[in-house]
PDB file of C-alpha atoms in Angstrom:
ATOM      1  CA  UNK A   1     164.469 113.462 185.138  1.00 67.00           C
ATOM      2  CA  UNK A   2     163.553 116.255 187.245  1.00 82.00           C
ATOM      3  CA  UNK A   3     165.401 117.469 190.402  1.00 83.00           C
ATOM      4  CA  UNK A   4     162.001 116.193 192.366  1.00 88.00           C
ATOM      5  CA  UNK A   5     162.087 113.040 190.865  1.00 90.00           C
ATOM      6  CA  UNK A   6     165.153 111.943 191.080  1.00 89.00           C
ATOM      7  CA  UNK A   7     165.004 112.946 194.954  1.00 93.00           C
ATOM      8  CA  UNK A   8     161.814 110.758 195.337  1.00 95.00           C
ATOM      9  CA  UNK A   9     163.881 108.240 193.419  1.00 96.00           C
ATOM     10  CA  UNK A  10     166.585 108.129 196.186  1.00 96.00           C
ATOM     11  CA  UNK A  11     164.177 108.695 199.257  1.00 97.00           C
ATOM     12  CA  UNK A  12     162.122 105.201 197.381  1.00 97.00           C
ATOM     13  CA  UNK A  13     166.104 103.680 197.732  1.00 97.00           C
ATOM     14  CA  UNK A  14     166.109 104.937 201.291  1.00 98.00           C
ATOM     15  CA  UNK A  15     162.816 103.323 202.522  1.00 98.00           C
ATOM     16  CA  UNK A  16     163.591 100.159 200.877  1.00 98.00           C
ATOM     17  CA  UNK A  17     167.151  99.429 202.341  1.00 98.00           C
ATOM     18  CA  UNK A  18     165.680 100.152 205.910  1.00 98.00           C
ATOM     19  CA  UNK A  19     162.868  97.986 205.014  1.00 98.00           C
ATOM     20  CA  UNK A  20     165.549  95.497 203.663  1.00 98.00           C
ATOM     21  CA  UNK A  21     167.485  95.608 206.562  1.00 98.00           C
ATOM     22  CA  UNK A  22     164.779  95.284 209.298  1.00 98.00           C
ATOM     23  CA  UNK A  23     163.897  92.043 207.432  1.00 98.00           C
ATOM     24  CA  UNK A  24     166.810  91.134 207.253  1.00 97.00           C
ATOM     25  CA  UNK A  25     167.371  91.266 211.061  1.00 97.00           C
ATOM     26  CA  UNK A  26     164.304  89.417 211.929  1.00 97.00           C
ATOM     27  CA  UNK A  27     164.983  86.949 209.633  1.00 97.00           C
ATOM     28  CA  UNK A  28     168.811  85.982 210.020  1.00 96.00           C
ATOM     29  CA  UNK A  29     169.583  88.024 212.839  1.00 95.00           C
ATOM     30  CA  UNK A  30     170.368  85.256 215.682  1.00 96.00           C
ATOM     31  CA  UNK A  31     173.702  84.048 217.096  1.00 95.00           C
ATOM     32  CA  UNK A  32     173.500  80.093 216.215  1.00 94.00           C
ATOM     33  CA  UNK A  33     173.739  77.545 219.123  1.00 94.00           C
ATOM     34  CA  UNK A  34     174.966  74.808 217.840  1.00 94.00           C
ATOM     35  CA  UNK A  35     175.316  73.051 221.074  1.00 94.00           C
ATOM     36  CA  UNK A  36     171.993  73.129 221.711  1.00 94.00           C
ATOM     37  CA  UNK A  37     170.655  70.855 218.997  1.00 95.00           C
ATOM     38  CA  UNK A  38     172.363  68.445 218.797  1.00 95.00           C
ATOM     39  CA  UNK A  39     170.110  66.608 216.212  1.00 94.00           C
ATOM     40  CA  UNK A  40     171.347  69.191 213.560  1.00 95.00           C
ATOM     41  CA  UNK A  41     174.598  70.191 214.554  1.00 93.00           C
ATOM     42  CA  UNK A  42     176.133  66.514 215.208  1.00 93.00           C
ATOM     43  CA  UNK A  43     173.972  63.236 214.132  1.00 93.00           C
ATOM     44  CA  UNK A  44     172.550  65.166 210.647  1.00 94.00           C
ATOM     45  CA  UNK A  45     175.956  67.106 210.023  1.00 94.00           C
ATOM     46  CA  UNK A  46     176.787  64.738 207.492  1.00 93.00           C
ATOM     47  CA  UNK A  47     173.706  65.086 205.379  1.00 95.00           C
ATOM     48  CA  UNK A  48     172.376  68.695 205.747  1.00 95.00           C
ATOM     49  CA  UNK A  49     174.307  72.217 205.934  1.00 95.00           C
ATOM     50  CA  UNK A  50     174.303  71.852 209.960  1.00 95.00           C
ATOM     51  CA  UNK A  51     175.507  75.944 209.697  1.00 94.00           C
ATOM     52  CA  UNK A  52     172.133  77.101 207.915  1.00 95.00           C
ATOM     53  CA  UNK A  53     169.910  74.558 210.213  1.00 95.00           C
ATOM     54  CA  UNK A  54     170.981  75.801 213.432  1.00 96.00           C
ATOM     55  CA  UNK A  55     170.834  79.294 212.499  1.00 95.00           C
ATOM     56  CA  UNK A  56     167.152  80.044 212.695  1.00 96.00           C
ATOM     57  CA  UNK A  57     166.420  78.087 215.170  1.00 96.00           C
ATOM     58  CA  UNK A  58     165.761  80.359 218.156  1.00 94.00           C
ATOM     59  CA  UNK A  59     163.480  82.328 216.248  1.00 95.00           C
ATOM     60  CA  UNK A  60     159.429  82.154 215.990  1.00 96.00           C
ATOM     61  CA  UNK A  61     157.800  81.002 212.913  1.00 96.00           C
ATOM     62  CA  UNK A  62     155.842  84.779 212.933  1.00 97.00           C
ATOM     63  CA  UNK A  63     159.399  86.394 213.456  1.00 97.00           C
ATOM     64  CA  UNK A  64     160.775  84.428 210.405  1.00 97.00           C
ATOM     65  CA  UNK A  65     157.527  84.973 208.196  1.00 97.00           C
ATOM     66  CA  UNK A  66     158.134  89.078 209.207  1.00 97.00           C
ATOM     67  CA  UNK A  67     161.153  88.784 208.112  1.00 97.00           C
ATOM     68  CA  UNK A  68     160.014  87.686 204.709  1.00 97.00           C
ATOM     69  CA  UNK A  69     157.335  90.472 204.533  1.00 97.00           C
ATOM     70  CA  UNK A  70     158.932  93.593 205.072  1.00 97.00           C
ATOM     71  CA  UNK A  71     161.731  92.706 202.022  1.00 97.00           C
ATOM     72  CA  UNK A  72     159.309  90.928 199.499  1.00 96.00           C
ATOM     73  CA  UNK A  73     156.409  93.734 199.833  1.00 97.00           C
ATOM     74  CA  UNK A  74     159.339  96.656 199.438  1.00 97.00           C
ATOM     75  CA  UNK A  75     161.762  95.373 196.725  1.00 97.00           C
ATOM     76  CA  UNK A  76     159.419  97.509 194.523  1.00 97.00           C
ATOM     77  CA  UNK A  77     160.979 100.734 196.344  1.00 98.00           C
ATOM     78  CA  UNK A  78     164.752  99.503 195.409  1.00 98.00           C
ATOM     79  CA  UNK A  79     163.438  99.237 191.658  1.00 97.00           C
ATOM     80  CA  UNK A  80     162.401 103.337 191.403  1.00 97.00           C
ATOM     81  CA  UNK A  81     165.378 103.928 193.253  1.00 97.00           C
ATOM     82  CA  UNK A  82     167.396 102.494 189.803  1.00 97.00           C
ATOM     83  CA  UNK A  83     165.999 105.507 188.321  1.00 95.00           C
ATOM     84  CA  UNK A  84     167.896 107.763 190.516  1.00 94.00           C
ATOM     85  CA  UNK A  85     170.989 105.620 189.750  1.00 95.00           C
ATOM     86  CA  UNK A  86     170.620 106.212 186.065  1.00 94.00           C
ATOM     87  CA  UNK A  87     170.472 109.627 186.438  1.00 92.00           C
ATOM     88  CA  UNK A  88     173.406 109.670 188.205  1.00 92.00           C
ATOM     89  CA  UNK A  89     175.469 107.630 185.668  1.00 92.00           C
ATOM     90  CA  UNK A  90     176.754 110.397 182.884  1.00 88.00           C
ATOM     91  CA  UNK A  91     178.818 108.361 180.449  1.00 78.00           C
ATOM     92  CA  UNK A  92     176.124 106.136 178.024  1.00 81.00           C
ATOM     93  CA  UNK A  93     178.194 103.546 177.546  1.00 83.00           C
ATOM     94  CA  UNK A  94     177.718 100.848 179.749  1.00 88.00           C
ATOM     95  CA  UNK A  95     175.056 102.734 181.768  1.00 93.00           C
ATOM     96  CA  UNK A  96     171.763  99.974 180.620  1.00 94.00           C
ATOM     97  CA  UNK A  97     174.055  96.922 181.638  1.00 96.00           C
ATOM     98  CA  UNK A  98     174.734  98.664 185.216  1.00 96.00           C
ATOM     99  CA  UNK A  99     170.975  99.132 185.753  1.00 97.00           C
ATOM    100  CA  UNK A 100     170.857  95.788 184.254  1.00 97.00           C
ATOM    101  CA  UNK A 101     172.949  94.110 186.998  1.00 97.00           C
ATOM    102  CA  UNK A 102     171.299  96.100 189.746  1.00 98.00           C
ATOM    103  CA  UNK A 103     167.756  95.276 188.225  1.00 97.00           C
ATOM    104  CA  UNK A 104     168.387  91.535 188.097  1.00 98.00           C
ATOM    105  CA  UNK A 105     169.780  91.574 191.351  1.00 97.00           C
ATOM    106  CA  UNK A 106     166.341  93.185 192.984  1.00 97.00           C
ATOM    107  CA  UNK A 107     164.237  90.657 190.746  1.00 97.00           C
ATOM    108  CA  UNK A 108     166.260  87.514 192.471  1.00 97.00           C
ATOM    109  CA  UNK A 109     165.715  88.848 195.593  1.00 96.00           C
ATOM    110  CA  UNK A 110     162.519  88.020 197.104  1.00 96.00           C
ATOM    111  CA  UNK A 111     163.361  84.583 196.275  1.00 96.00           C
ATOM    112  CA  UNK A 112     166.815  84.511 197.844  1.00 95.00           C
ATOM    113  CA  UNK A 113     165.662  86.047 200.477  1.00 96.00           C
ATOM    114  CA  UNK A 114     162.596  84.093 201.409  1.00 96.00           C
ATOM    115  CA  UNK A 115     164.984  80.747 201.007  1.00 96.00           C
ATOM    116  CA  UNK A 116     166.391  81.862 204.720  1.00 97.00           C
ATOM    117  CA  UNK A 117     162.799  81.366 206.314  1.00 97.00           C
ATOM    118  CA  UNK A 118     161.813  77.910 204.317  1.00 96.00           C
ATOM    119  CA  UNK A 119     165.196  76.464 205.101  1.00 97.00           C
ATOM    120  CA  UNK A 120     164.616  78.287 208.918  1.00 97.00           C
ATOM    121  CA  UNK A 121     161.244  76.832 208.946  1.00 97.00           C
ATOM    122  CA  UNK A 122     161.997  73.395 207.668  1.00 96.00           C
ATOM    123  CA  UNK A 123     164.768  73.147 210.288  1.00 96.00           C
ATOM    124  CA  UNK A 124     162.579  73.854 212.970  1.00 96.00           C
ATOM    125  CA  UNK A 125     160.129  70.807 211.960  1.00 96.00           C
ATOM    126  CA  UNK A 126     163.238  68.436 211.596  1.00 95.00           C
ATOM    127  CA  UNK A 127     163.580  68.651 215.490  1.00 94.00           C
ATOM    128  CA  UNK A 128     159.974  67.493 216.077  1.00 93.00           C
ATOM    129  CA  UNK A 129     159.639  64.682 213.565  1.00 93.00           C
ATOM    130  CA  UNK A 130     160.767  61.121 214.964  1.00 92.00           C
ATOM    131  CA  UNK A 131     164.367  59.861 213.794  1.00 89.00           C
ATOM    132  CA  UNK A 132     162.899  57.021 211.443  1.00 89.00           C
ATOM    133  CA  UNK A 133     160.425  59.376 209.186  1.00 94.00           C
ATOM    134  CA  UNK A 134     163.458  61.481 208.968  1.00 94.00           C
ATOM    135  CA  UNK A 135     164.811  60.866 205.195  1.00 93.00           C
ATOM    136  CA  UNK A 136     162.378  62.634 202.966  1.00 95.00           C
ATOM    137  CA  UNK A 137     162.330  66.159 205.782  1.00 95.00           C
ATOM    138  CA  UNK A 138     166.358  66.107 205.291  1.00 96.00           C
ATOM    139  CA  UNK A 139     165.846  65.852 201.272  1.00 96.00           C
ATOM    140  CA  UNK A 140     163.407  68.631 201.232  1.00 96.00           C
ATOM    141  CA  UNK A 141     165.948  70.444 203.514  1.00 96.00           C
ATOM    142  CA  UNK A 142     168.331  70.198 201.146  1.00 97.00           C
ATOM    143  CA  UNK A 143     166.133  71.495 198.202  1.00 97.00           C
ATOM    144  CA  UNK A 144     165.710  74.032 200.023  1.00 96.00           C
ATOM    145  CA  UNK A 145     168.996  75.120 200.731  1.00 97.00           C
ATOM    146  CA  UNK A 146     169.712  74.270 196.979  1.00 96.00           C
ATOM    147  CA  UNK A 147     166.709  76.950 196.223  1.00 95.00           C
ATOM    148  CA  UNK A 148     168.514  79.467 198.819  1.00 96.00           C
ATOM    149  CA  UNK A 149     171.962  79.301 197.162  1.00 96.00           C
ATOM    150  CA  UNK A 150     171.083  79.778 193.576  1.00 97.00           C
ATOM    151  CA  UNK A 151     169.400  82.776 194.109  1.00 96.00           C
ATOM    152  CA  UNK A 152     170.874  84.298 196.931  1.00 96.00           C
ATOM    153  CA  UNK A 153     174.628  84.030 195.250  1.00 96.00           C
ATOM    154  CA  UNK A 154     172.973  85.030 191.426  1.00 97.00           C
ATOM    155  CA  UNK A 155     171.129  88.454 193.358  1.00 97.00           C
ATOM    156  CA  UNK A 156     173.938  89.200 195.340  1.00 96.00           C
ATOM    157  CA  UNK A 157     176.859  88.528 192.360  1.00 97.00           C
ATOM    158  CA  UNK A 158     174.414  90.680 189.966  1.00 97.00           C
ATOM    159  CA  UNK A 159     173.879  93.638 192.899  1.00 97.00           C
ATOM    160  CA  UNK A 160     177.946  93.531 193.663  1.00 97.00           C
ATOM    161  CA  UNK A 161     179.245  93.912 190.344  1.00 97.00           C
ATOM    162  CA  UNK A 162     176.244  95.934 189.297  1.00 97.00           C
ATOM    163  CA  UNK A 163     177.487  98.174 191.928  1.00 98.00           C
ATOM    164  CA  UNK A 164     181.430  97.994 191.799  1.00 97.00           C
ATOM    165  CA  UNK A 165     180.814  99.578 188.433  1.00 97.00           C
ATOM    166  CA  UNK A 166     179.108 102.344 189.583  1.00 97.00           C
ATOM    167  CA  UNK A 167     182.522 102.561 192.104  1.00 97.00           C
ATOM    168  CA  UNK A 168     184.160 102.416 189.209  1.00 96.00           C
ATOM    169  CA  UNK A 169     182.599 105.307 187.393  1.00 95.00           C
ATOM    170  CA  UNK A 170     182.621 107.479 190.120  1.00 95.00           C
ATOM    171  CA  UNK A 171     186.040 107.260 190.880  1.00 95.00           C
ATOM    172  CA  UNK A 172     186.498 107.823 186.733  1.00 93.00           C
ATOM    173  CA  UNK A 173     184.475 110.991 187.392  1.00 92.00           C
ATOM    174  CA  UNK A 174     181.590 109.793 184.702  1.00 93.00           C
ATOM    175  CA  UNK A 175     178.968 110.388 187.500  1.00 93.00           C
ATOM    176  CA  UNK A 176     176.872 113.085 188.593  1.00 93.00           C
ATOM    177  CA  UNK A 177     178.380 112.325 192.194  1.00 94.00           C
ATOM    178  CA  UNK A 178     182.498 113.849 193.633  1.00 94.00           C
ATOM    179  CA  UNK A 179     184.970 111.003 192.948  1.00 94.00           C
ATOM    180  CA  UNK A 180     185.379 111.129 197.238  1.00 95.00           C
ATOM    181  CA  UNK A 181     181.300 109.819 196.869  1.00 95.00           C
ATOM    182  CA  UNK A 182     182.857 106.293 196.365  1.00 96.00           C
ATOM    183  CA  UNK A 183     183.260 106.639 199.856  1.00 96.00           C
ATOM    184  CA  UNK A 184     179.355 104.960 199.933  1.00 97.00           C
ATOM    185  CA  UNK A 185     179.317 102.922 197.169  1.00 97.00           C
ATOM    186  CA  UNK A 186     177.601 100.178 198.761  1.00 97.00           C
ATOM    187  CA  UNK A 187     180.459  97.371 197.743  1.00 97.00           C
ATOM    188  CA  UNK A 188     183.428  99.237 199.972  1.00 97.00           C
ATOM    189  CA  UNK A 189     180.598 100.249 202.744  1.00 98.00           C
ATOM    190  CA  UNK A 190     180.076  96.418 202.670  1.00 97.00           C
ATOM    191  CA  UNK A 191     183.496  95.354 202.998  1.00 97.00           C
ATOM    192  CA  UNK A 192     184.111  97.619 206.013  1.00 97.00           C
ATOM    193  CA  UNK A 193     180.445  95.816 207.848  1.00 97.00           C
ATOM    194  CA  UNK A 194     182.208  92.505 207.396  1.00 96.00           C
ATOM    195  CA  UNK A 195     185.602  93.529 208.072  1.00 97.00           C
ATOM    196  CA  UNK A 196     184.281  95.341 211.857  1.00 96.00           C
ATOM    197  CA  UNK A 197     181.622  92.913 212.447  1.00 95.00           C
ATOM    198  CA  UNK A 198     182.965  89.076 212.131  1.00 93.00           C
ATOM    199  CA  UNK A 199     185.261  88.902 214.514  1.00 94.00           C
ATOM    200  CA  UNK A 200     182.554  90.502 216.695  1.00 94.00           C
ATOM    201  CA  UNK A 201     180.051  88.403 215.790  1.00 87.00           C
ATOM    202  CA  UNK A 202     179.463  86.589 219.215  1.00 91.00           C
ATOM    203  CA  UNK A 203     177.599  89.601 220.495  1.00 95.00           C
ATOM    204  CA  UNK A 204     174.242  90.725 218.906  1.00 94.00           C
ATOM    205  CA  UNK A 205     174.707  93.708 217.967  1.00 94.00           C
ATOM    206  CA  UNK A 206     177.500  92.754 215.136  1.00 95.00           C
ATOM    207  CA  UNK A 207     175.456  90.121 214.626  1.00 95.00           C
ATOM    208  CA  UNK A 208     172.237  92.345 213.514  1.00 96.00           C
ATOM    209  CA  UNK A 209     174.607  94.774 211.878  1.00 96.00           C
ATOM    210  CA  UNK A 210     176.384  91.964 209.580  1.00 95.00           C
ATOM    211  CA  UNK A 211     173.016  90.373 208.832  1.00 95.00           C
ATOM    212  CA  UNK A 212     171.788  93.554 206.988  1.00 96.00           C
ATOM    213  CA  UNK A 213     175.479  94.205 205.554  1.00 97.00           C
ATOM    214  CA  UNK A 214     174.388  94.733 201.978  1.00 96.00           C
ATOM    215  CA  UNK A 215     171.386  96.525 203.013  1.00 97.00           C
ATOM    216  CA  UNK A 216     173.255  98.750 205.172  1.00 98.00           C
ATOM    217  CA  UNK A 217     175.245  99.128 202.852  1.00 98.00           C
ATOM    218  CA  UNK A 218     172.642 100.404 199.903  1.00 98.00           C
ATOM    219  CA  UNK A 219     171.409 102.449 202.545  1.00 98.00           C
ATOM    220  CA  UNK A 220     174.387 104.197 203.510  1.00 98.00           C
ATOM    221  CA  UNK A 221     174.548 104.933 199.524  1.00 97.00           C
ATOM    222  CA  UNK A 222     170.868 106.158 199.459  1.00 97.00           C
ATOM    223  CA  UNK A 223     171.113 108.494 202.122  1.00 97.00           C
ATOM    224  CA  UNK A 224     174.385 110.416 201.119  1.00 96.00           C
ATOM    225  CA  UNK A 225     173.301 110.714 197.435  1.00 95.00           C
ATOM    226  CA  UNK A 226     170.626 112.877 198.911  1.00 94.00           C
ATOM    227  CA  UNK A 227     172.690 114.787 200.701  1.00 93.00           C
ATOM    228  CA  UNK A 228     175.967 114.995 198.490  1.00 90.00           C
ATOM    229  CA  UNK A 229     175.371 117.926 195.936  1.00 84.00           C
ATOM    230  CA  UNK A 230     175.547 116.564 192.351  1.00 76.00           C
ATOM    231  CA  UNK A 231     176.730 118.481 189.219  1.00 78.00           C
ATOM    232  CA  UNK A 232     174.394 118.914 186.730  1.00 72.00           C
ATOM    233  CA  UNK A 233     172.919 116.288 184.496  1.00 62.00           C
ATOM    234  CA  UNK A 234     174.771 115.803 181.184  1.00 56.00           C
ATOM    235  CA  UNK A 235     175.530 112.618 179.658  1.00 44.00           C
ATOM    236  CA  UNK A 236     179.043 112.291 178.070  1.00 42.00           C
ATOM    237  CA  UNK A 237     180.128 109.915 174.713  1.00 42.00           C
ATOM    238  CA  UNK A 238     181.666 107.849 176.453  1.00 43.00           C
TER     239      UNK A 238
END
């Protein structure tokens, strides 16, 4: 790959995480008040996930469809970034079942993602439906969430191990990038989002911030892999 490529490669990484992370703001970027539907948080509980229900509730239907937009119509950009990633990795072995993990993880995505806003959206209709026609909107609730958790987990599980073994090279000093470059591996850039930003999570700022964590994350790692000179391509054995 040549140096221009791979640097459009990264720059495709870069626009896609902020992309990524300004849908993910729109779309789960809300402190929940719980108190203030009852309905969900207290008479459903039982039946639904009353954490998911209440937590799009204070956004518009527009804000939440946005919020599936931005991330569906730029998961593209995260897949050419893979092919800066490859040309980052230098030992062979093992280098197709990183991209692998990383590529399964953008293809799950969309889906995942877009779970938030029919789960959001379904919630919202719950509260104007009358209590007796209220058994088949819970069960399609709940297939929703079902759809949400299988591939939100699967895309995230894929992305964080397809990434802690990029960590894991680095630090071995089979990449292209300084061992310190683990610094903004997306999985320990992550940890530290979650780590500052839960206990914090009452004001809206953390709460934006730790709704984009992963994407914040990839974009932290994007960004510095432009900037962080990296040795010369030349794949090892091993």
């Amino acid at each position: 790959m040549t140096a221009q490529k791979h640097k459009l490669s990264l720059i495709a990484g870069v626009v896609a995480a902020l992309s990524w992370c300004l849908a993910d703001m729109l779309l789960v970027g809300f402190i929940p008040r719980p108190e203030a539907f009852p309905l969900l948080s207290q008479q459903l509980a039982p039946q639904i996930d009353s954490e998911l229900a209440v937590l799009m509730l204070d956004g518009s239907p527009q804000r939440l469809l946005w919020g599936v937009y931005f991330a569906t119509f730029s998961v593209v950009l995260y897949v050419l970034a893979l092919f800066g990633v490859w040309d980052f990795l230098t030992a062979r072995r093992g280098r197709a079942a990183i991209i692998f993990l990383l590529l399964l993880g953008y293809a799950l995505s969309p889906l995942g993602h877009a779970g938030f806003a029919y789960v959001g959206l379904q919630a919202q209709s719950l509260l104007r439906i009358p209590p007796e026609f209220l058994d088949a909107p819970v069960a399609n609730f709940n297939l929703f969430v079902q759809l949400l958790h299988a591939h939100w987990v699967a895309s995230v599980g894929a992305s964080a191990l397809g990434w802690l073994a990029v960590a894991v090279l680095t630090v071995a000093g089979k990449t292209r990038l300084p061992r310190w470059a683990v610094c903004f591996n997306p999985v320990p850039v992550a940890v530290l989002i979650v780590l500052v930003c839960t206990p914090l999570r009452n004001h809206l700022w953390a709460t934006l911030i730790g709704s984009a964590t992963f994407n914040i994350a990839q974009l932290v790692f994007f960004a510095s892999a432009l900037l962080i000179p990296a040795r010369p391509a030349a794949a090892t054995p091993d």
